[in-house]
mmCIF file of C-alpha atoms in Angstrom:
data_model
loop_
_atom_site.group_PDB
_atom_site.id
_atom_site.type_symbol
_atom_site.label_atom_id
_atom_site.label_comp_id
_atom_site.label_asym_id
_atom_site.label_seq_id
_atom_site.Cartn_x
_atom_site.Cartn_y
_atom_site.Cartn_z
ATOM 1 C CA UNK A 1 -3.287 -6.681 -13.624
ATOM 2 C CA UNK A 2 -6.160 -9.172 -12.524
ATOM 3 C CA UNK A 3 -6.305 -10.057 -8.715
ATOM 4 C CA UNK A 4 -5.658 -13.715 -8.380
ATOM 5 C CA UNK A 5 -6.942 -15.674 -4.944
ATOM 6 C CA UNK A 6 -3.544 -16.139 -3.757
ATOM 7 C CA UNK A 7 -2.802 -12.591 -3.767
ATOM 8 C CA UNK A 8 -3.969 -11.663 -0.592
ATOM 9 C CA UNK A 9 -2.064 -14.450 1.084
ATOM 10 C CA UNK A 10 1.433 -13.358 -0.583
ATOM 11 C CA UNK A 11 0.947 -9.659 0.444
ATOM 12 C CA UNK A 12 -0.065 -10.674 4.105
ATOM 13 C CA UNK A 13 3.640 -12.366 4.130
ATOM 14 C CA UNK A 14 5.053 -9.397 2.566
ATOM 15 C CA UNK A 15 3.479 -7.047 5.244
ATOM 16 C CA UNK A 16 5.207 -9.879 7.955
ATOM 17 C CA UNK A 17 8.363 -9.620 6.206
ATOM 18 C CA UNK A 18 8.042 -5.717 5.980
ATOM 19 C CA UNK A 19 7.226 -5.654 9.880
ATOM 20 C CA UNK A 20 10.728 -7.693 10.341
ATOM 21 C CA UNK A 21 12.420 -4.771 8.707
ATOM 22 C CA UNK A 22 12.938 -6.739 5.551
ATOM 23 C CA UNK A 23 12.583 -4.014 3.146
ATOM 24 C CA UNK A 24 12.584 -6.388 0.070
ATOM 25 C CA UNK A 25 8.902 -6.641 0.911
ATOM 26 C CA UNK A 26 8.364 -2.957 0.250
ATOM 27 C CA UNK A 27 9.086 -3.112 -3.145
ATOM 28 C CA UNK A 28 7.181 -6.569 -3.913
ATOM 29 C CA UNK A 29 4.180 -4.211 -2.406
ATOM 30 C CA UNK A 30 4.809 -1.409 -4.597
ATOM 31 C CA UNK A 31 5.431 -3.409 -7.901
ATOM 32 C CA UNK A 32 2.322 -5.119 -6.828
ATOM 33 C CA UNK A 33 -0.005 -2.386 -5.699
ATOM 34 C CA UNK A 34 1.732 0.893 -7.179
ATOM 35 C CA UNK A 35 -0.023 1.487 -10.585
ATOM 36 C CA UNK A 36 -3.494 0.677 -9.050
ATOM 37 C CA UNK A 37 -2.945 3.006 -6.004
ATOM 38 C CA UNK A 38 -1.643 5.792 -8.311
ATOM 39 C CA UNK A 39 -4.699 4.873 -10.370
ATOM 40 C CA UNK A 40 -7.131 5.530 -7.511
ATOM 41 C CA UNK A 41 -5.433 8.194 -6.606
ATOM 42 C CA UNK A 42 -5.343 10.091 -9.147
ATOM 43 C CA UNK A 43 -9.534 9.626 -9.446
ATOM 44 C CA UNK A 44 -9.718 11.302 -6.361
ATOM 45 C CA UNK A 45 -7.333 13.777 -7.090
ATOM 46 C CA UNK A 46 -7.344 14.627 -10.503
ATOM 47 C CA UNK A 47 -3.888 15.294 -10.795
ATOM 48 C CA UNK A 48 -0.477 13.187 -11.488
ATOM 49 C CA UNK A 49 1.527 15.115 -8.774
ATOM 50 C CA UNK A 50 -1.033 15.113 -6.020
ATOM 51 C CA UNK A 51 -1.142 11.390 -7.045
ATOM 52 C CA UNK A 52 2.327 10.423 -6.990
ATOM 53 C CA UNK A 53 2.635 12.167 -3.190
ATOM 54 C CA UNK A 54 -0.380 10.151 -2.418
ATOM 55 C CA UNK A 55 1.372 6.994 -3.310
ATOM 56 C CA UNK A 56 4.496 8.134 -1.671
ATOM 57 C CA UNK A 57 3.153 8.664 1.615
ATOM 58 C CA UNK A 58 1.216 5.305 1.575
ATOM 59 C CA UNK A 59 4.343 3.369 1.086
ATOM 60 C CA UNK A 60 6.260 5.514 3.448
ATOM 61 C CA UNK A 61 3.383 5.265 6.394
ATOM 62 C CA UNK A 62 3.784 1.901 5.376
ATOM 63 C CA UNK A 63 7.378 1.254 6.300
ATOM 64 C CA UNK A 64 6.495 3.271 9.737
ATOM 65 C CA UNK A 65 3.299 0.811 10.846
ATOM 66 C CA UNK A 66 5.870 -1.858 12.274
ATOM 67 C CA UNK A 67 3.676 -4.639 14.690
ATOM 68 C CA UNK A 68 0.321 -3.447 12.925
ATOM 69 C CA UNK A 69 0.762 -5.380 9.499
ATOM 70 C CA UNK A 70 0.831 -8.528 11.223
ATOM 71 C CA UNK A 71 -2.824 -8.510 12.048
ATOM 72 C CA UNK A 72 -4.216 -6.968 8.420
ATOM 73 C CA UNK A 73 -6.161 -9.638 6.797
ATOM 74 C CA UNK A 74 -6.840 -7.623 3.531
ATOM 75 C CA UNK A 75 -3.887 -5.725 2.091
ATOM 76 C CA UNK A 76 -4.654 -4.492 -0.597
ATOM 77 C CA UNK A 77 -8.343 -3.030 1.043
ATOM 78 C CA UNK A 78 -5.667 -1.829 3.564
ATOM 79 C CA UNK A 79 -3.601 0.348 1.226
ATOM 80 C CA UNK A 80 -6.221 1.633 -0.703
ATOM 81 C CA UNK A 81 -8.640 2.750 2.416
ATOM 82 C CA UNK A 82 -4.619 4.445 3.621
ATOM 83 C CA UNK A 83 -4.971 6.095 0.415
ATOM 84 C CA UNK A 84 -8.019 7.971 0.717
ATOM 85 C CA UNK A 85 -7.089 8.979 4.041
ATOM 86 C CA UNK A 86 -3.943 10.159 3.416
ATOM 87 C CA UNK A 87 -6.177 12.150 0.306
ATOM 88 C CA UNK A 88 -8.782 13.410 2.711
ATOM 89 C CA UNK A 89 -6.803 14.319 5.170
ATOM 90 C CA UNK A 90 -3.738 16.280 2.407
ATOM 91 C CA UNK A 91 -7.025 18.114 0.897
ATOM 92 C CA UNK A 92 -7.756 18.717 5.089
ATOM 93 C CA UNK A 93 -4.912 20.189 5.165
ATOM 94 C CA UNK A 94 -5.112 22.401 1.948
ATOM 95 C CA UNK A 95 -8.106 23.857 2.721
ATOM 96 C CA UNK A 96 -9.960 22.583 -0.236
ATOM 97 C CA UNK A 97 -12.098 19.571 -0.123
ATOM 98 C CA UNK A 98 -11.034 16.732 -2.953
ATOM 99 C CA UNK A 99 -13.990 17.274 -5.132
ATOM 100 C CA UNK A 100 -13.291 21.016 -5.467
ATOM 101 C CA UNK A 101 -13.044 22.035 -9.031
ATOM 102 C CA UNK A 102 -9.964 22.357 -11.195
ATOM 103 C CA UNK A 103 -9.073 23.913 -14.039
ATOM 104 C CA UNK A 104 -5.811 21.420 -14.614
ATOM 105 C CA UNK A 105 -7.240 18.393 -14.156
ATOM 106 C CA UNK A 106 -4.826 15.652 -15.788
ATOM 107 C CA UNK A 107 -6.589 12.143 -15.808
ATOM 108 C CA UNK A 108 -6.906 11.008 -19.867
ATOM 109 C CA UNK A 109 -3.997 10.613 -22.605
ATOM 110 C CA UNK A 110 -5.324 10.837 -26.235
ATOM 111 C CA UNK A 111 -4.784 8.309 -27.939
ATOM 112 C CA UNK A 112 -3.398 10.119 -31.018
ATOM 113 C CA UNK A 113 -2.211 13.741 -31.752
ATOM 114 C CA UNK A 114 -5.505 13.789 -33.939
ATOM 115 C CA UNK A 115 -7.548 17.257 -33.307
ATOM 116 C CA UNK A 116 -10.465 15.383 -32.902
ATOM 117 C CA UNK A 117 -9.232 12.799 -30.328
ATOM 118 C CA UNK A 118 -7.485 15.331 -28.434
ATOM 119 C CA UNK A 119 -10.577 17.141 -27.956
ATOM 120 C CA UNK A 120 -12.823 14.118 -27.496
ATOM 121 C CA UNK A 121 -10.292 13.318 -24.508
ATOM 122 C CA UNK A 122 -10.462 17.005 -22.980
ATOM 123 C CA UNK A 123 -14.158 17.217 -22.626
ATOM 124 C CA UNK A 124 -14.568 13.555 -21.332
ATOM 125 C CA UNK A 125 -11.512 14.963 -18.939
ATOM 126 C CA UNK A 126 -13.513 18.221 -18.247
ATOM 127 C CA UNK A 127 -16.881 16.092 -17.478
ATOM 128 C CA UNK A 128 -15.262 13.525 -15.070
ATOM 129 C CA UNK A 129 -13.246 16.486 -13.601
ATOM 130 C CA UNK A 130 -16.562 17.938 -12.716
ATOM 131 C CA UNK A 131 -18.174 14.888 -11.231
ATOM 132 C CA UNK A 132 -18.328 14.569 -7.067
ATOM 133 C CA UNK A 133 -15.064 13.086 -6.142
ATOM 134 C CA UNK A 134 -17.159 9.819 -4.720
ATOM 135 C CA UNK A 135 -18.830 9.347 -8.251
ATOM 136 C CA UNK A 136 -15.851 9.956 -10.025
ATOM 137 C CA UNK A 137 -14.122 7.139 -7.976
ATOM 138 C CA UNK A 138 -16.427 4.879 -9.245
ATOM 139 C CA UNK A 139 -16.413 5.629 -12.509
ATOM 140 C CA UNK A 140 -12.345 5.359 -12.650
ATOM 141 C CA UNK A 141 -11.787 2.105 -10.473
ATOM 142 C CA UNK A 142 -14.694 0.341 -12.380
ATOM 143 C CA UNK A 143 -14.412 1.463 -15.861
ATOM 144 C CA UNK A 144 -10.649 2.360 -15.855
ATOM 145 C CA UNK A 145 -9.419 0.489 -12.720
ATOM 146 C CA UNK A 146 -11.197 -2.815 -13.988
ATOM 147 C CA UNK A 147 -12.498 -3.543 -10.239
ATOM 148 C CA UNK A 148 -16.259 -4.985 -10.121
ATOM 149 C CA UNK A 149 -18.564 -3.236 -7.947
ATOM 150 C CA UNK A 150 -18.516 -5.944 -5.254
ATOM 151 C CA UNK A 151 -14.301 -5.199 -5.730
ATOM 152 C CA UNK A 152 -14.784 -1.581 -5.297
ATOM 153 C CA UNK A 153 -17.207 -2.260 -2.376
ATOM 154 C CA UNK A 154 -14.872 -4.027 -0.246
ATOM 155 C CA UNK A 155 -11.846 -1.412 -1.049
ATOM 156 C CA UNK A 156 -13.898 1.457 -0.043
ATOM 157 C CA UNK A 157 -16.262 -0.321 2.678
ATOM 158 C CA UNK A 158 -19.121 0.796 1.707
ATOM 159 C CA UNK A 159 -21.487 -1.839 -0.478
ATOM 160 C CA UNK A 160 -21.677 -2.738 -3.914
ATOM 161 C CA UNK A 161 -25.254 -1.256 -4.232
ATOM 162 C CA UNK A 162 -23.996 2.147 -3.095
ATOM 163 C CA UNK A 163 -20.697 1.605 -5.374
ATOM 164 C CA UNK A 164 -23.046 1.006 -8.406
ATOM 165 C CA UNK A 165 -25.770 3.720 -7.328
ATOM 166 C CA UNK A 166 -22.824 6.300 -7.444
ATOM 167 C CA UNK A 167 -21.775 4.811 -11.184
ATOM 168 C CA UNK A 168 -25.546 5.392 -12.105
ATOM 169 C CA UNK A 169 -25.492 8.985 -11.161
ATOM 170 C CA UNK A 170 -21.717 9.678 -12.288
ATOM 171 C CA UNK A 171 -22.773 8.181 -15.876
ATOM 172 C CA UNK A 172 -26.089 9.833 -16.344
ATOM 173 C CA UNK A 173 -24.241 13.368 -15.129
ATOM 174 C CA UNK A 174 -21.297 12.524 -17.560
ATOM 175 C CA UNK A 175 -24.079 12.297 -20.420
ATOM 176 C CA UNK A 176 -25.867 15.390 -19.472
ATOM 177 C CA UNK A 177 -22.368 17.080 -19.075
ATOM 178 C CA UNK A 178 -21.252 15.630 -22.564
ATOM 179 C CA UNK A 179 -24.278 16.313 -24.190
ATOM 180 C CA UNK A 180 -24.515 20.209 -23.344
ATOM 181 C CA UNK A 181 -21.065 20.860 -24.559
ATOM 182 C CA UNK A 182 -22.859 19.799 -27.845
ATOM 183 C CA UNK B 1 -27.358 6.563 -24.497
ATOM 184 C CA UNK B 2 -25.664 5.407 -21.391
ATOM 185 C CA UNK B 3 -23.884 2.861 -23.085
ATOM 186 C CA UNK B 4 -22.723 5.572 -25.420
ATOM 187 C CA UNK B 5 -20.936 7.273 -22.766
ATOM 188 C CA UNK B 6 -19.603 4.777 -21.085
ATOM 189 C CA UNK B 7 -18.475 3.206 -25.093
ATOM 190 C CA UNK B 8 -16.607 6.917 -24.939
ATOM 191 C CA UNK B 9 -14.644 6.294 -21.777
ATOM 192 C CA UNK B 10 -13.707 2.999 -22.248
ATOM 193 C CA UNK B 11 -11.715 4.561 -25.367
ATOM 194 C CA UNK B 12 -9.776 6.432 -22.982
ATOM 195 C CA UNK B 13 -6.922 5.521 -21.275
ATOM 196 C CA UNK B 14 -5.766 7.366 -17.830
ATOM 197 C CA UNK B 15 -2.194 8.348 -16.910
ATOM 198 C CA UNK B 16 0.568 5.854 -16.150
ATOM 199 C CA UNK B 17 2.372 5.917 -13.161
ATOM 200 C CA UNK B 18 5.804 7.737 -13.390
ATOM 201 C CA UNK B 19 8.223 5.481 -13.918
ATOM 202 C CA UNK B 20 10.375 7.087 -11.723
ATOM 203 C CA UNK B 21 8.225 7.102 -8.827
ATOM 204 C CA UNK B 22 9.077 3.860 -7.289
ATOM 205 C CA UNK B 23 13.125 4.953 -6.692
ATOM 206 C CA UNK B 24 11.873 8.054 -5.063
ATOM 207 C CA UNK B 25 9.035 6.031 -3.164
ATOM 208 C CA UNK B 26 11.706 3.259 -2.260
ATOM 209 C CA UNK B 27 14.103 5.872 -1.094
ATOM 210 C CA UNK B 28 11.679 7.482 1.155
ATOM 211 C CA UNK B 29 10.127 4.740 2.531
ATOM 212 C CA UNK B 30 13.870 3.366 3.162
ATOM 213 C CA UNK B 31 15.130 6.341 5.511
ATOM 214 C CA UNK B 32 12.041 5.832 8.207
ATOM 215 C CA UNK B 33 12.452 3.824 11.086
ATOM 216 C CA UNK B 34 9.697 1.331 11.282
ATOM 217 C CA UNK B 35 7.987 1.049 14.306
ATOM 218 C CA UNK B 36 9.739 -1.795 16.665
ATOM 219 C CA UNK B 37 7.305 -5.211 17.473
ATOM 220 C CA UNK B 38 6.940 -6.405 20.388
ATOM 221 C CA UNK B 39 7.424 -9.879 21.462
ATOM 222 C CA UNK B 40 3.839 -10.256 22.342
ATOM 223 C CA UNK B 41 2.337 -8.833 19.402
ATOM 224 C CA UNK B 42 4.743 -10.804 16.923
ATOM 225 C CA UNK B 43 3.646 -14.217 19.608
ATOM 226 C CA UNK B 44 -0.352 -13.483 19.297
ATOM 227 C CA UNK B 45 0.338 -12.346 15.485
ATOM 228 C CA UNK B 46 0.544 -15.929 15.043
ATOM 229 C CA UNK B 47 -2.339 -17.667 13.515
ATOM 230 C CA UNK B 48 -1.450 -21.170 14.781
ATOM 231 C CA UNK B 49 -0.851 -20.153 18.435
ATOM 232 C CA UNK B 50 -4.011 -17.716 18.153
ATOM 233 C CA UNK B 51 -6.123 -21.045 17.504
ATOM 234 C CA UNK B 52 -4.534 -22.971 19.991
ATOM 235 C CA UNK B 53 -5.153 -20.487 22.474
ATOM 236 C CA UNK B 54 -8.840 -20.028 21.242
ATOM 237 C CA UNK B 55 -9.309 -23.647 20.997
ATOM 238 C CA UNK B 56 -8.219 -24.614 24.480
ATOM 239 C CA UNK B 57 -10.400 -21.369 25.729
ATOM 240 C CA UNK B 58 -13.514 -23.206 24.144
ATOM 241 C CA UNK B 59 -12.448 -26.651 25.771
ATOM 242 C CA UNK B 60 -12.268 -25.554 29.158
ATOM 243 C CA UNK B 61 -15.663 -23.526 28.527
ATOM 244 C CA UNK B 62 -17.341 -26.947 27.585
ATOM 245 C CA UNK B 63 -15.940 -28.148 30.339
ATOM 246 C CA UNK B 64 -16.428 -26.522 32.649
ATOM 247 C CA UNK B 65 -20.645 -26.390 31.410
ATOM 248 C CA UNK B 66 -19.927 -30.339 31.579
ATOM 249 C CA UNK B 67 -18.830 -31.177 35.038
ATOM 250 C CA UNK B 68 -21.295 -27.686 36.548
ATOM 251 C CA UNK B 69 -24.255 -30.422 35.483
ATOM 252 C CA UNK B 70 -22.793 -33.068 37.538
ATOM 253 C CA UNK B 71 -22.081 -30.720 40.248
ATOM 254 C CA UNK B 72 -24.708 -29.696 43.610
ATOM 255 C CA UNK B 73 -27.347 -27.317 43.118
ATOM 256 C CA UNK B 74 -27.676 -25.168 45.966
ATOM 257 C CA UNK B 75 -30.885 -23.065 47.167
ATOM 258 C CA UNK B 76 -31.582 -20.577 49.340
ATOM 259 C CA UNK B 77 -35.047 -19.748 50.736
ATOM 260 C CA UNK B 78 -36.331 -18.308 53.583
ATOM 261 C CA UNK B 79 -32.884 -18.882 55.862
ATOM 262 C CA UNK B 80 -33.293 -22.999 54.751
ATOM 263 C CA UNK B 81 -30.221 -23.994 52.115
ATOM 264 C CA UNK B 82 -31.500 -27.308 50.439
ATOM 265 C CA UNK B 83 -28.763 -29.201 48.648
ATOM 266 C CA UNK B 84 -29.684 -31.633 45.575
ATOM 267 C CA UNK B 85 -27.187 -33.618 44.149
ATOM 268 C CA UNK B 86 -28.316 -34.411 40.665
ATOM 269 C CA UNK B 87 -26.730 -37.600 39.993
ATOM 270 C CA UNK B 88 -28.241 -39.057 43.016
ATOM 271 C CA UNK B 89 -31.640 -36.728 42.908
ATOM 272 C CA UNK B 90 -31.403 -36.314 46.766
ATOM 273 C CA UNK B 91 -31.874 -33.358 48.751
ATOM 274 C CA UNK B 92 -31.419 -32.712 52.250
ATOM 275 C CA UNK B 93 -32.921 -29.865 54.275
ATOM 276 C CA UNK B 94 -29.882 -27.636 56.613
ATOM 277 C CA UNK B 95 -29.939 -25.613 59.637
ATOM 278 C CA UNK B 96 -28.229 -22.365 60.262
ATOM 279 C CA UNK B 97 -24.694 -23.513 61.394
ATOM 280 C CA UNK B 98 -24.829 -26.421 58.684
ATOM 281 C CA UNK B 99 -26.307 -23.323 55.844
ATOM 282 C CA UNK B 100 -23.461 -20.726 57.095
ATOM 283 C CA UNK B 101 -20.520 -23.562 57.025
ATOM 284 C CA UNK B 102 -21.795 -24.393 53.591
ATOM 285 C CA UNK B 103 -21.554 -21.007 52.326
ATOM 286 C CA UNK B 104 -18.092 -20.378 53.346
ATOM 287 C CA UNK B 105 -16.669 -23.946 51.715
ATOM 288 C CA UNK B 106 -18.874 -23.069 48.751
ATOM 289 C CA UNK B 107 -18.030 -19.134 48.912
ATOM 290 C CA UNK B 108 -21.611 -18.367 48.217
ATOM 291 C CA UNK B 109 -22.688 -14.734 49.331
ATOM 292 C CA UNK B 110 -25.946 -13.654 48.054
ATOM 293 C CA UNK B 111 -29.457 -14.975 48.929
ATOM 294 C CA UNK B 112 -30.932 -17.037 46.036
ATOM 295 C CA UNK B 113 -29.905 -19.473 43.641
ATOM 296 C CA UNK B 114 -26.213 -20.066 43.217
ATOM 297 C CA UNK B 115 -24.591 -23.380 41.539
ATOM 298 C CA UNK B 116 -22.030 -24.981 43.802
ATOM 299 C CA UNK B 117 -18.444 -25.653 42.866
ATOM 300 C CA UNK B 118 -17.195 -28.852 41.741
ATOM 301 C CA UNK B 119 -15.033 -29.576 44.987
ATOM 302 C CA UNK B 120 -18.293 -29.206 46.897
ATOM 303 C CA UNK B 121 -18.793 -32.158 49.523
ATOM 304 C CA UNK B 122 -22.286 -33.843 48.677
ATOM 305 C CA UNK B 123 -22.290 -35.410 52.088
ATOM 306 C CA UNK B 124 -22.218 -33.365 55.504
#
């Protein structure tokens, strides 16, 4: 699931190919990019179905873009930041914002049908559920995700010090959250 | 304690992606029309003409810097145009008719200090 450095370089010819109408490209991008994009997505989100849309429209805004994926130079900071706006702009639409609290949030399998597992997973759920939708980002693309904060940085533009400050506060809120339910 | 927490999540695993998900995403994404390219966009798109264009930019730039030190300098002061040529550190003093004649095969306009052009005569 690893990035490796010549990553970049084959998506940047898939985006060429895609912008030639080859549509072969589109599905190298999605095996490539899919799981990590729903992944994101469904931080922000906190739902599978709002998720999967998400996704959806990326790739589909992404078969409409034509001459303007021959000049990106990071795809896969491309897609993501089309992500969140396509998130932001859904929620825009919705009239809710993204961090907006949910009572069906749907972000963690247990691992077994054991009572004590299932309910270890719904109050983690419940407490990253709660978190600001920016904090909660972090958490999931760096703990979950596997992305460093320098990673995480470049997706969202924003720098790693500000990714990692956001971890800080998400953590320390999940332990205060955790810890009252006690 | 921090540790703790984070020791809990990294127990947890998220939601997969629907399997399904990438016919209906590939079926979507197959019935738009994508936007056409242009010929110019795909011909500047390229990275090797985008250099070469770039590259002779910067060699006529040097250039140009290059030849503008071999070329007249031309000063205006007080209705008297002195002309030095650098490369023979002469100057020469002009009158009005010689000053007005220059600025018209020099196109200079404005009162001051201008630099001439390289197809500037150095003798009158």
């Amino acid at each position: 699931m690893d990035r490796e450095p010549g990553d970049d370089r084959r998506d940047r010819r898939s985006l060429r190919r895609l912008a030639d109408g080859d549509r072969d490209a589109l599905t190298e991008l999605f095996d490539a990019h899919a799981e990590r994009l729903f992944g994101h997505a469904l931080w922000l989100t906190r739902r599978r179905a709002e998720a999967e849309d998400a996704v959806q429209t990326v790739f589909v805004k992404l078969a409409e873009r034509g001459g303007e994926l021959l000049r990106v130079r990071r795809p896969e900071a491309y897609l993501h930041r089309m992500l969140r706006s396509t998130i932001v702009d859904d929620a825009r639409r919705r009239e809710r914002r993204p961090e907006e609290a949910l009572d069906d949030a749907e972000l963690l399998v247990a691992d077994s049908a054991d009572a004590e597992a299932l309910a270890e997973a719904k109050g983690l759920e419940r407490a990253l559920a709660a978190l600001p939708a920016e904090q909660r980002e972090a958490v999931g693309l760096h703990l979950f995700e596997g992305h460093s904060f320098g990673e995480i940085g470049r997706l969202l533009e924003v720098s790693r010090f500000t990714v990692a400050s956001r971890y800080r506060l998400a953590i320390a809120r999940l332990r205060r959250t955790v810890e009252g339910d006690r | 304690m921090n540790d703790r927490i984070e020791t809990r999540l990294r127990r947890q695993r998220r939601h997969a992606i629907d399997p399904a998900l990438r016919a209906r995403v590939l079926a979507a994404a197959g019935s738009v029309e994508p936007a056409r390219v242009g010929p110019l966009e795909r011909l500047w798109s390229s990275s090797a003409l985008r250099w070469a264009v770039l590259t002779a930019v910067a060699l006529l730039w040097v250039g140009d810097r290059w030849s503008t030190t071999l070329s007249p300098n031309i000063s205006i002061s007080h209705g008297t145009m002195t002309c030095e040529a650098r490369e023979l550190g002469q100057s020469m003093e002009l009158d009005d008719s010689e000053r007005r004649w220059l600025e018209r095969r020099l196109g200079l306009h404005a009162l001051g200090t201008g630099r001439g052009r390289r197809d500037a005569p150095l003798s009158m």
